[in-house]
């Protein structure tokens, strides 16, 4: 896609001089924010870039056609951070080799050994009460887990930093996909199906996490072998049993759709 406006070579020659001038950086930032409508959505976690970081990100985004670089400076999120943190795309299990979610219980519901995450006794008791009523579903597992989302920003030296946000303990529902699925479907086809059901999940249970991929993966893009729905206690604890029933309906429908797609291809 071509640019709306032609590039202005003579102006581009001045970019380095603008970036080296603190007053120029300040004026550039002030002009940008003066054109933005006031909002009441800013909170204590909102990011405000320094004049230098703002100007650097803006000019380099223009030079490299990299929108994420600019977004990280003005709102502390890359393009894909914005999509994930708006609950518009699912999270990949253990993306980029970072363990997420962290599963805290084993197949019997007991806490795993040597956990790095502190589990309050009250939260574990709540999980145990739910686990005892765990429905008998084929290729399904209910776990106590810790999950989080991420955002990326520049530090004062213009290095990209990763921050964890939305850190919660909660109930993780795992749905195993057929073992031969990668021989008959592409990950893109599975992703498209998962996305459709994620939209339904967020309409019904806003701020639930939906994971996909391989739980044992080290962060590489690999074919999916399961999906997961994470219900943070913070948002869903008061009616967790009912919320699990709703989430299971969506998770099983999603798995069923993938299984039907697999049968059609065989």
PDB file of C-alpha atoms in Angstrom:
ATOM      1  CA  UNK A   1       0.000   0.000   0.000  1.00  0.00           C
ATOM      2  CA  UNK A   2       1.413   3.388  -0.986  1.00  0.00           C
ATOM      3  CA  UNK A   3       1.688   6.309   1.429  1.00  0.00           C
ATOM      4  CA  UNK A   4      -1.074   8.911   1.598  1.00  0.00           C
ATOM      5  CA  UNK A   5       1.515  11.674   1.347  1.00  0.00           C
ATOM      6  CA  UNK A   6       4.809  11.608  -0.593  1.00  0.00           C
ATOM      7  CA  UNK A   7       7.994  11.458   1.459  1.00  0.00           C
ATOM      8  CA  UNK A   8       9.688  14.836   1.936  1.00  0.00           C
ATOM      9  CA  UNK A   9      13.394  14.162   1.522  1.00  0.00           C
ATOM     10  CA  UNK A  10      14.562  17.650   2.501  1.00  0.00           C
ATOM     11  CA  UNK A  11      12.707  17.481   5.835  1.00  0.00           C
ATOM     12  CA  UNK A  12      13.946  13.971   6.513  1.00  0.00           C
ATOM     13  CA  UNK A  13      17.536  15.254   6.420  1.00  0.00           C
ATOM     14  CA  UNK A  14      16.733  17.289   9.548  1.00  0.00           C
ATOM     15  CA  UNK A  15      15.526  14.389  11.675  1.00  0.00           C
ATOM     16  CA  UNK A  16      18.874  13.822  13.409  1.00  0.00           C
ATOM     17  CA  UNK A  17      19.107  17.507  14.284  1.00  0.00           C
ATOM     18  CA  UNK A  18      15.579  17.478  15.713  1.00  0.00           C
ATOM     19  CA  UNK A  19      16.376  14.440  17.858  1.00  0.00           C
ATOM     20  CA  UNK A  20      19.515  16.103  19.221  1.00  0.00           C
ATOM     21  CA  UNK A  21      17.629  19.264  20.242  1.00  0.00           C
ATOM     22  CA  UNK A  22      15.627  18.899  23.540  1.00  0.00           C
ATOM     23  CA  UNK A  23      13.469  21.937  22.750  1.00  0.00           C
ATOM     24  CA  UNK A  24      12.573  20.541  19.338  1.00  0.00           C
ATOM     25  CA  UNK A  25      11.590  17.215  20.911  1.00  0.00           C
ATOM     26  CA  UNK A  26       9.454  19.032  23.478  1.00  0.00           C
ATOM     27  CA  UNK A  27       7.627  21.090  20.859  1.00  0.00           C
ATOM     28  CA  UNK A  28       6.973  18.017  18.731  1.00  0.00           C
ATOM     29  CA  UNK A  29       5.446  16.183  21.663  1.00  0.00           C
ATOM     30  CA  UNK A  30       3.376  19.182  22.793  1.00  0.00           C
ATOM     31  CA  UNK A  31       1.971  19.683  19.290  1.00  0.00           C
ATOM     32  CA  UNK A  32       0.955  16.029  19.071  1.00  0.00           C
ATOM     33  CA  UNK A  33      -0.866  16.005  22.417  1.00  0.00           C
ATOM     34  CA  UNK A  34      -2.532  19.361  21.788  1.00  0.00           C
ATOM     35  CA  UNK A  35      -4.278  17.762  18.811  1.00  0.00           C
ATOM     36  CA  UNK A  36      -5.541  14.819  20.878  1.00  0.00           C
ATOM     37  CA  UNK A  37      -8.936  15.060  22.581  1.00  0.00           C
ATOM     38  CA  UNK A  38      -8.888  15.023  26.368  1.00  0.00           C
ATOM     39  CA  UNK A  39      -9.810  11.682  27.882  1.00  0.00           C
ATOM     40  CA  UNK A  40     -10.850  10.415  31.297  1.00  0.00           C
ATOM     41  CA  UNK A  41      -9.428   6.965  30.563  1.00  0.00           C
ATOM     42  CA  UNK A  42      -5.891   7.725  31.765  1.00  0.00           C
ATOM     43  CA  UNK A  43      -4.983   5.929  34.995  1.00  0.00           C
ATOM     44  CA  UNK A  44      -2.010   5.415  37.276  1.00  0.00           C
ATOM     45  CA  UNK A  45      -0.560   2.759  34.951  1.00  0.00           C
ATOM     46  CA  UNK A  46      -0.697   4.969  31.866  1.00  0.00           C
ATOM     47  CA  UNK A  47       2.607   5.658  30.144  1.00  0.00           C
ATOM     48  CA  UNK A  48       3.882   9.163  29.474  1.00  0.00           C
ATOM     49  CA  UNK A  49       6.997   9.205  27.342  1.00  0.00           C
ATOM     50  CA  UNK A  50       9.748  11.752  27.816  1.00  0.00           C
ATOM     51  CA  UNK A  51      10.183  14.374  25.083  1.00  0.00           C
ATOM     52  CA  UNK A  52      13.237  12.546  23.718  1.00  0.00           C
ATOM     53  CA  UNK A  53      11.610   9.110  23.650  1.00  0.00           C
ATOM     54  CA  UNK A  54       8.461  10.501  22.050  1.00  0.00           C
ATOM     55  CA  UNK A  55      10.349  12.283  19.257  1.00  0.00           C
ATOM     56  CA  UNK A  56      12.653   9.302  18.686  1.00  0.00           C
ATOM     57  CA  UNK A  57       9.740   6.870  18.435  1.00  0.00           C
ATOM     58  CA  UNK A  58       7.710   9.125  16.151  1.00  0.00           C
ATOM     59  CA  UNK A  59      10.523   9.775  13.680  1.00  0.00           C
ATOM     60  CA  UNK A  60      11.815   6.215  13.643  1.00  0.00           C
ATOM     61  CA  UNK A  61       8.280   4.873  13.189  1.00  0.00           C
ATOM     62  CA  UNK A  62       7.987   7.113  10.130  1.00  0.00           C
ATOM     63  CA  UNK A  63      11.387   6.085   8.769  1.00  0.00           C
ATOM     64  CA  UNK A  64      10.896   2.363   9.307  1.00  0.00           C
ATOM     65  CA  UNK A  65       7.130   2.194   8.808  1.00  0.00           C
ATOM     66  CA  UNK A  66       6.901   0.633  12.263  1.00  0.00           C
ATOM     67  CA  UNK A  67       3.682   1.575  14.046  1.00  0.00           C
ATOM     68  CA  UNK A  68       4.529  -0.503  17.142  1.00  0.00           C
ATOM     69  CA  UNK A  69       7.609   1.623  17.835  1.00  0.00           C
ATOM     70  CA  UNK A  70       5.454   4.739  18.107  1.00  0.00           C
ATOM     71  CA  UNK A  71       2.657   3.042  20.043  1.00  0.00           C
ATOM     72  CA  UNK A  72       5.124   1.844  22.679  1.00  0.00           C
ATOM     73  CA  UNK A  73       6.159   5.443  23.278  1.00  0.00           C
ATOM     74  CA  UNK A  74       2.697   6.963  23.556  1.00  0.00           C
ATOM     75  CA  UNK A  75       0.758   4.203  25.318  1.00  0.00           C
ATOM     76  CA  UNK A  76       3.249   1.562  26.463  1.00  0.00           C
ATOM     77  CA  UNK A  77       1.830  -1.115  24.172  1.00  0.00           C
ATOM     78  CA  UNK A  78       2.930  -2.536  20.846  1.00  0.00           C
ATOM     79  CA  UNK A  79       0.302  -3.095  18.165  1.00  0.00           C
ATOM     80  CA  UNK A  80      -0.162  -6.693  19.247  1.00  0.00           C
ATOM     81  CA  UNK A  81      -0.141  -5.704  22.926  1.00  0.00           C
ATOM     82  CA  UNK A  82      -3.127  -3.468  22.185  1.00  0.00           C
ATOM     83  CA  UNK A  83      -4.961  -6.313  20.476  1.00  0.00           C
ATOM     84  CA  UNK A  84      -4.225  -8.835  23.233  1.00  0.00           C
ATOM     85  CA  UNK A  85      -4.927  -6.405  26.071  1.00  0.00           C
ATOM     86  CA  UNK A  86      -8.226  -5.450  24.450  1.00  0.00           C
ATOM     87  CA  UNK A  87      -9.045  -9.197  24.475  1.00  0.00           C
ATOM     88  CA  UNK A  88      -9.299  -9.192  20.675  1.00  0.00           C
ATOM     89  CA  UNK A  89      -6.797 -11.964  19.951  1.00  0.00           C
ATOM     90  CA  UNK A  90      -5.905 -15.069  22.001  1.00  0.00           C
ATOM     91  CA  UNK A  91      -2.683 -15.645  23.916  1.00  0.00           C
ATOM     92  CA  UNK A  92      -0.281 -18.351  22.779  1.00  0.00           C
ATOM     93  CA  UNK A  93       0.783 -20.805  25.487  1.00  0.00           C
ATOM     94  CA  UNK A  94       4.282 -19.907  26.730  1.00  0.00           C
ATOM     95  CA  UNK A  95       4.777 -17.264  24.056  1.00  0.00           C
ATOM     96  CA  UNK A  96       8.435 -16.431  23.318  1.00  0.00           C
ATOM     97  CA  UNK A  97       9.546 -19.012  25.881  1.00  0.00           C
ATOM     98  CA  UNK A  98       7.937 -17.249  28.867  1.00  0.00           C
ATOM     99  CA  UNK A  99       5.841 -19.625  30.965  1.00  0.00           C
ATOM    100  CA  UNK A 100       2.276 -18.350  30.814  1.00  0.00           C
ATOM    101  CA  UNK A 101       0.049 -19.629  32.260  1.00  0.00           C
ATOM    102  CA  UNK A 102       1.899 -21.138  35.202  1.00  0.00           C
ATOM    103  CA  UNK A 103       0.014 -24.288  36.228  1.00  0.00           C
ATOM    104  CA  UNK A 104       0.042 -24.619  40.011  1.00  0.00           C
ATOM    105  CA  UNK A 105      -1.708 -27.965  40.541  1.00  0.00           C
ATOM    106  CA  UNK A 106      -1.159 -31.486  39.245  1.00  0.00           C
ATOM    107  CA  UNK A 107      -3.617 -33.968  37.710  1.00  0.00           C
ATOM    108  CA  UNK A 108      -5.022 -34.793  41.181  1.00  0.00           C
ATOM    109  CA  UNK A 109      -5.606 -31.161  42.143  1.00  0.00           C
ATOM    110  CA  UNK A 110      -2.692 -31.057  44.604  1.00  0.00           C
ATOM    111  CA  UNK A 111      -0.321 -28.088  44.629  1.00  0.00           C
ATOM    112  CA  UNK A 112       2.888 -28.734  42.711  1.00  0.00           C
ATOM    113  CA  UNK A 113       6.214 -28.756  44.544  1.00  0.00           C
ATOM    114  CA  UNK A 114       8.650 -25.819  44.566  1.00  0.00           C
ATOM    115  CA  UNK A 115       6.211 -23.234  43.268  1.00  0.00           C
ATOM    116  CA  UNK A 116       7.569 -19.757  42.559  1.00  0.00           C
ATOM    117  CA  UNK A 117       4.050 -18.314  42.887  1.00  0.00           C
ATOM    118  CA  UNK A 118       2.519 -17.799  46.334  1.00  0.00           C
ATOM    119  CA  UNK A 119      -0.926 -19.389  46.668  1.00  0.00           C
ATOM    120  CA  UNK A 120      -3.085 -18.052  49.523  1.00  0.00           C
ATOM    121  CA  UNK A 121      -4.819 -20.801  51.492  1.00  0.00           C
ATOM    122  CA  UNK A 122      -8.228 -19.246  50.800  1.00  0.00           C
ATOM    123  CA  UNK A 123      -7.682 -19.378  47.035  1.00  0.00           C
ATOM    124  CA  UNK A 124      -6.502 -22.966  47.107  1.00  0.00           C
ATOM    125  CA  UNK A 125      -9.515 -23.993  49.216  1.00  0.00           C
ATOM    126  CA  UNK A 126     -11.809 -22.296  46.679  1.00  0.00           C
ATOM    127  CA  UNK A 127     -10.107 -24.250  43.915  1.00  0.00           C
ATOM    128  CA  UNK A 128     -10.423 -27.553  45.808  1.00  0.00           C
ATOM    129  CA  UNK A 129     -14.148 -27.007  46.336  1.00  0.00           C
ATOM    130  CA  UNK A 130     -14.573 -26.472  42.588  1.00  0.00           C
ATOM    131  CA  UNK A 131     -12.244 -29.341  41.693  1.00  0.00           C
ATOM    132  CA  UNK A 132     -14.312 -31.818  43.710  1.00  0.00           C
ATOM    133  CA  UNK A 133     -17.269 -30.919  41.497  1.00  0.00           C
ATOM    134  CA  UNK A 134     -15.127 -31.075  38.350  1.00  0.00           C
ATOM    135  CA  UNK A 135     -17.347 -32.396  35.537  1.00  0.00           C
ATOM    136  CA  UNK A 136     -16.303 -35.619  33.807  1.00  0.00           C
ATOM    137  CA  UNK A 137     -15.276 -34.369  30.377  1.00  0.00           C
ATOM    138  CA  UNK A 138     -13.080 -36.326  27.991  1.00  0.00           C
ATOM    139  CA  UNK A 139      -9.551 -34.951  27.444  1.00  0.00           C
ATOM    140  CA  UNK A 140     -10.166 -32.104  29.869  1.00  0.00           C
ATOM    141  CA  UNK A 141      -8.286 -30.772  32.877  1.00  0.00           C
ATOM    142  CA  UNK A 142      -9.100 -28.139  35.485  1.00  0.00           C
ATOM    143  CA  UNK A 143      -6.119 -26.442  37.175  1.00  0.00           C
ATOM    144  CA  UNK A 144      -5.299 -23.666  39.559  1.00  0.00           C
ATOM    145  CA  UNK A 145      -3.062 -21.315  37.614  1.00  0.00           C
ATOM    146  CA  UNK A 146      -1.370 -17.941  37.476  1.00  0.00           C
ATOM    147  CA  UNK A 147      -1.796 -15.975  34.269  1.00  0.00           C
ATOM    148  CA  UNK A 148      -0.834 -12.546  33.002  1.00  0.00           C
ATOM    149  CA  UNK A 149      -0.708 -10.275  29.985  1.00  0.00           C
ATOM    150  CA  UNK A 150       2.213  -8.145  28.756  1.00  0.00           C
ATOM    151  CA  UNK A 151       2.931  -4.727  27.384  1.00  0.00           C
ATOM    152  CA  UNK A 152       6.115  -3.215  25.951  1.00  0.00           C
ATOM    153  CA  UNK A 153       7.585   0.245  26.407  1.00  0.00           C
ATOM    154  CA  UNK A 154      10.837   2.173  26.048  1.00  0.00           C
ATOM    155  CA  UNK A 155      13.016   2.867  29.075  1.00  0.00           C
ATOM    156  CA  UNK A 156      15.093   6.031  29.446  1.00  0.00           C
ATOM    157  CA  UNK A 157      17.852   4.559  27.259  1.00  0.00           C
ATOM    158  CA  UNK A 158      15.407   3.708  24.439  1.00  0.00           C
ATOM    159  CA  UNK A 159      15.639  -0.026  25.157  1.00  0.00           C
ATOM    160  CA  UNK A 160      12.429  -2.038  24.947  1.00  0.00           C
ATOM    161  CA  UNK A 161      11.168  -3.257  28.310  1.00  0.00           C
ATOM    162  CA  UNK A 162       8.483  -5.889  28.921  1.00  0.00           C
ATOM    163  CA  UNK A 163       6.021  -5.363  31.771  1.00  0.00           C
ATOM    164  CA  UNK A 164       3.594  -7.916  33.169  1.00  0.00           C
ATOM    165  CA  UNK A 165       0.061  -6.624  33.649  1.00  0.00           C
ATOM    166  CA  UNK A 166      -3.225  -8.229  34.664  1.00  0.00           C
ATOM    167  CA  UNK A 167      -1.472 -10.768  36.905  1.00  0.00           C
ATOM    168  CA  UNK A 168      -4.014 -13.081  38.519  1.00  0.00           C
ATOM    169  CA  UNK A 169      -4.620 -16.417  40.154  1.00  0.00           C
ATOM    170  CA  UNK A 170      -7.573 -18.247  38.693  1.00  0.00           C
ATOM    171  CA  UNK A 171      -9.096 -21.374  37.235  1.00  0.00           C
ATOM    172  CA  UNK A 172      -7.589 -22.725  34.016  1.00  0.00           C
ATOM    173  CA  UNK A 173      -9.726 -25.044  31.880  1.00  0.00           C
ATOM    174  CA  UNK A 174      -7.735 -27.096  29.348  1.00  0.00           C
ATOM    175  CA  UNK A 175      -9.244 -28.862  26.328  1.00  0.00           C
ATOM    176  CA  UNK A 176      -6.997 -31.348  24.528  1.00  0.00           C
ATOM    177  CA  UNK A 177      -7.315 -31.461  20.732  1.00  0.00           C
ATOM    178  CA  UNK A 178      -7.062 -34.709  18.693  1.00  0.00           C
ATOM    179  CA  UNK A 179      -3.512 -36.052  18.567  1.00  0.00           C
ATOM    180  CA  UNK A 180      -3.352 -36.256  14.780  1.00  0.00           C
ATOM    181  CA  UNK A 181      -4.664 -32.739  14.222  1.00  0.00           C
ATOM    182  CA  UNK A 182      -1.401 -31.301  12.924  1.00  0.00           C
ATOM    183  CA  UNK A 183      -1.384 -33.865  10.111  1.00  0.00           C
ATOM    184  CA  UNK A 184      -4.692 -32.645   8.726  1.00  0.00           C
ATOM    185  CA  UNK A 185      -5.172 -28.972   9.602  1.00  0.00           C
ATOM    186  CA  UNK A 186      -3.005 -25.882   9.625  1.00  0.00           C
ATOM    187  CA  UNK A 187      -2.436 -23.727  12.677  1.00  0.00           C
ATOM    188  CA  UNK A 188      -3.984 -20.822  10.754  1.00  0.00           C
ATOM    189  CA  UNK A 189      -7.252 -22.769  10.409  1.00  0.00           C
ATOM    190  CA  UNK A 190      -7.265 -23.570  14.125  1.00  0.00           C
ATOM    191  CA  UNK A 191      -6.468 -19.942  14.967  1.00  0.00           C
ATOM    192  CA  UNK A 192      -9.394 -18.681  12.898  1.00  0.00           C
ATOM    193  CA  UNK A 193     -11.773 -21.020  14.720  1.00  0.00           C
ATOM    194  CA  UNK A 194     -10.348 -20.114  18.134  1.00  0.00           C
ATOM    195  CA  UNK A 195     -10.746 -16.408  17.345  1.00  0.00           C
ATOM    196  CA  UNK A 196     -14.445 -16.853  16.535  1.00  0.00           C
ATOM    197  CA  UNK A 197     -15.069 -18.501  19.884  1.00  0.00           C
ATOM    198  CA  UNK A 198     -12.924 -15.961  21.704  1.00  0.00           C
ATOM    199  CA  UNK A 199     -15.303 -13.240  20.531  1.00  0.00           C
ATOM    200  CA  UNK A 200     -18.168 -15.254  21.996  1.00  0.00           C
ATOM    201  CA  UNK A 201     -16.207 -15.768  25.226  1.00  0.00           C
ATOM    202  CA  UNK A 202     -15.569 -12.052  25.678  1.00  0.00           C
ATOM    203  CA  UNK A 203     -19.209 -11.212  25.013  1.00  0.00           C
ATOM    204  CA  UNK A 204     -20.263 -13.670  27.722  1.00  0.00           C
ATOM    205  CA  UNK A 205     -17.350 -13.568  30.179  1.00  0.00           C
ATOM    206  CA  UNK A 206     -15.479 -10.278  29.662  1.00  0.00           C
ATOM    207  CA  UNK A 207     -11.783 -10.380  30.648  1.00  0.00           C
ATOM    208  CA  UNK A 208     -11.467 -14.147  30.530  1.00  0.00           C
ATOM    209  CA  UNK A 209      -8.210 -15.212  28.856  1.00  0.00           C
ATOM    210  CA  UNK A 210      -8.205 -17.634  25.936  1.00  0.00           C
ATOM    211  CA  UNK A 211      -4.975 -19.541  25.261  1.00  0.00           C
ATOM    212  CA  UNK A 212      -4.059 -21.758  22.322  1.00  0.00           C
ATOM    213  CA  UNK A 213      -1.014 -23.643  21.063  1.00  0.00           C
ATOM    214  CA  UNK A 214       1.134 -26.269  22.744  1.00  0.00           C
ATOM    215  CA  UNK A 215       1.428 -26.028  26.502  1.00  0.00           C
ATOM    216  CA  UNK A 216       4.863 -27.683  26.499  1.00  0.00           C
ATOM    217  CA  UNK A 217       6.201 -25.468  23.711  1.00  0.00           C
ATOM    218  CA  UNK A 218       9.231 -23.261  24.332  1.00  0.00           C
ATOM    219  CA  UNK A 219       7.816 -20.253  22.563  1.00  0.00           C
ATOM    220  CA  UNK A 220       8.236 -21.248  18.936  1.00  0.00           C
ATOM    221  CA  UNK A 221       5.300 -21.031  16.546  1.00  0.00           C
ATOM    222  CA  UNK A 222       4.120 -24.653  16.575  1.00  0.00           C
ATOM    223  CA  UNK A 223       0.888 -26.380  15.680  1.00  0.00           C
ATOM    224  CA  UNK A 224      -1.776 -26.230  18.361  1.00  0.00           C
ATOM    225  CA  UNK A 225      -2.697 -29.281  20.416  1.00  0.00           C
ATOM    226  CA  UNK A 226      -5.021 -27.706  22.981  1.00  0.00           C
ATOM    227  CA  UNK A 227      -6.956 -24.621  23.956  1.00  0.00           C
ATOM    228  CA  UNK A 228      -7.395 -23.115  27.397  1.00  0.00           C
ATOM    229  CA  UNK A 229      -9.768 -20.699  29.114  1.00  0.00           C
ATOM    230  CA  UNK A 230      -8.478 -18.836  32.177  1.00  0.00           C
ATOM    231  CA  UNK A 231     -10.949 -17.311  34.641  1.00  0.00           C
ATOM    232  CA  UNK A 232      -9.179 -14.944  37.087  1.00  0.00           C
ATOM    233  CA  UNK A 233     -10.553 -15.024  40.624  1.00  0.00           C
ATOM    234  CA  UNK A 234     -10.460 -11.224  40.635  1.00  0.00           C
ATOM    235  CA  UNK A 235     -13.207 -11.040  38.005  1.00  0.00           C
ATOM    236  CA  UNK A 236     -15.134 -14.296  38.391  1.00  0.00           C
ATOM    237  CA  UNK A 237     -14.792 -15.615  41.951  1.00  0.00           C
ATOM    238  CA  UNK A 238     -18.259 -14.633  43.202  1.00  0.00           C
ATOM    239  CA  UNK A 239     -20.050 -17.000  40.776  1.00  0.00           C
ATOM    240  CA  UNK A 240     -17.147 -19.149  39.677  1.00  0.00           C
ATOM    241  CA  UNK A 241     -19.085 -22.421  39.406  1.00  0.00           C
ATOM    242  CA  UNK A 242     -21.587 -20.841  37.009  1.00  0.00           C
ATOM    243  CA  UNK A 243     -18.804 -19.117  35.071  1.00  0.00           C
ATOM    244  CA  UNK A 244     -16.998 -22.451  34.657  1.00  0.00           C
ATOM    245  CA  UNK A 245     -20.164 -23.985  33.217  1.00  0.00           C
ATOM    246  CA  UNK A 246     -20.443 -21.151  30.692  1.00  0.00           C
ATOM    247  CA  UNK A 247     -16.744 -21.321  29.814  1.00  0.00           C
ATOM    248  CA  UNK A 248     -16.945 -25.096  29.351  1.00  0.00           C
ATOM    249  CA  UNK A 249     -19.836 -24.640  26.943  1.00  0.00           C
ATOM    250  CA  UNK A 250     -17.740 -22.287  24.812  1.00  0.00           C
ATOM    251  CA  UNK A 251     -14.503 -24.284  25.116  1.00  0.00           C
ATOM    252  CA  UNK A 252     -16.185 -27.578  24.189  1.00  0.00           C
ATOM    253  CA  UNK A 253     -18.032 -25.950  21.290  1.00  0.00           C
ATOM    254  CA  UNK A 254     -14.727 -24.594  19.997  1.00  0.00           C
ATOM    255  CA  UNK A 255     -13.075 -28.008  20.288  1.00  0.00           C
ATOM    256  CA  UNK A 256     -16.082 -29.632  18.620  1.00  0.00           C
ATOM    257  CA  UNK A 257     -15.824 -27.227  15.692  1.00  0.00           C
ATOM    258  CA  UNK A 258     -12.142 -28.073  15.258  1.00  0.00           C
ATOM    259  CA  UNK A 259     -12.889 -31.815  15.444  1.00  0.00           C
ATOM    260  CA  UNK A 260     -15.609 -31.429  12.786  1.00  0.00           C
ATOM    261  CA  UNK A 261     -13.142 -29.572  10.578  1.00  0.00           C
ATOM    262  CA  UNK A 262     -10.635 -32.407  11.054  1.00  0.00           C
ATOM    263  CA  UNK A 263     -13.209 -35.066  10.077  1.00  0.00           C
ATOM    264  CA  UNK A 264     -14.080 -33.217   6.892  1.00  0.00           C
ATOM    265  CA  UNK A 265     -10.438 -33.280   5.838  1.00  0.00           C
ATOM    266  CA  UNK A 266      -9.872 -36.983   6.454  1.00  0.00           C
TER     267      UNK A 266
END
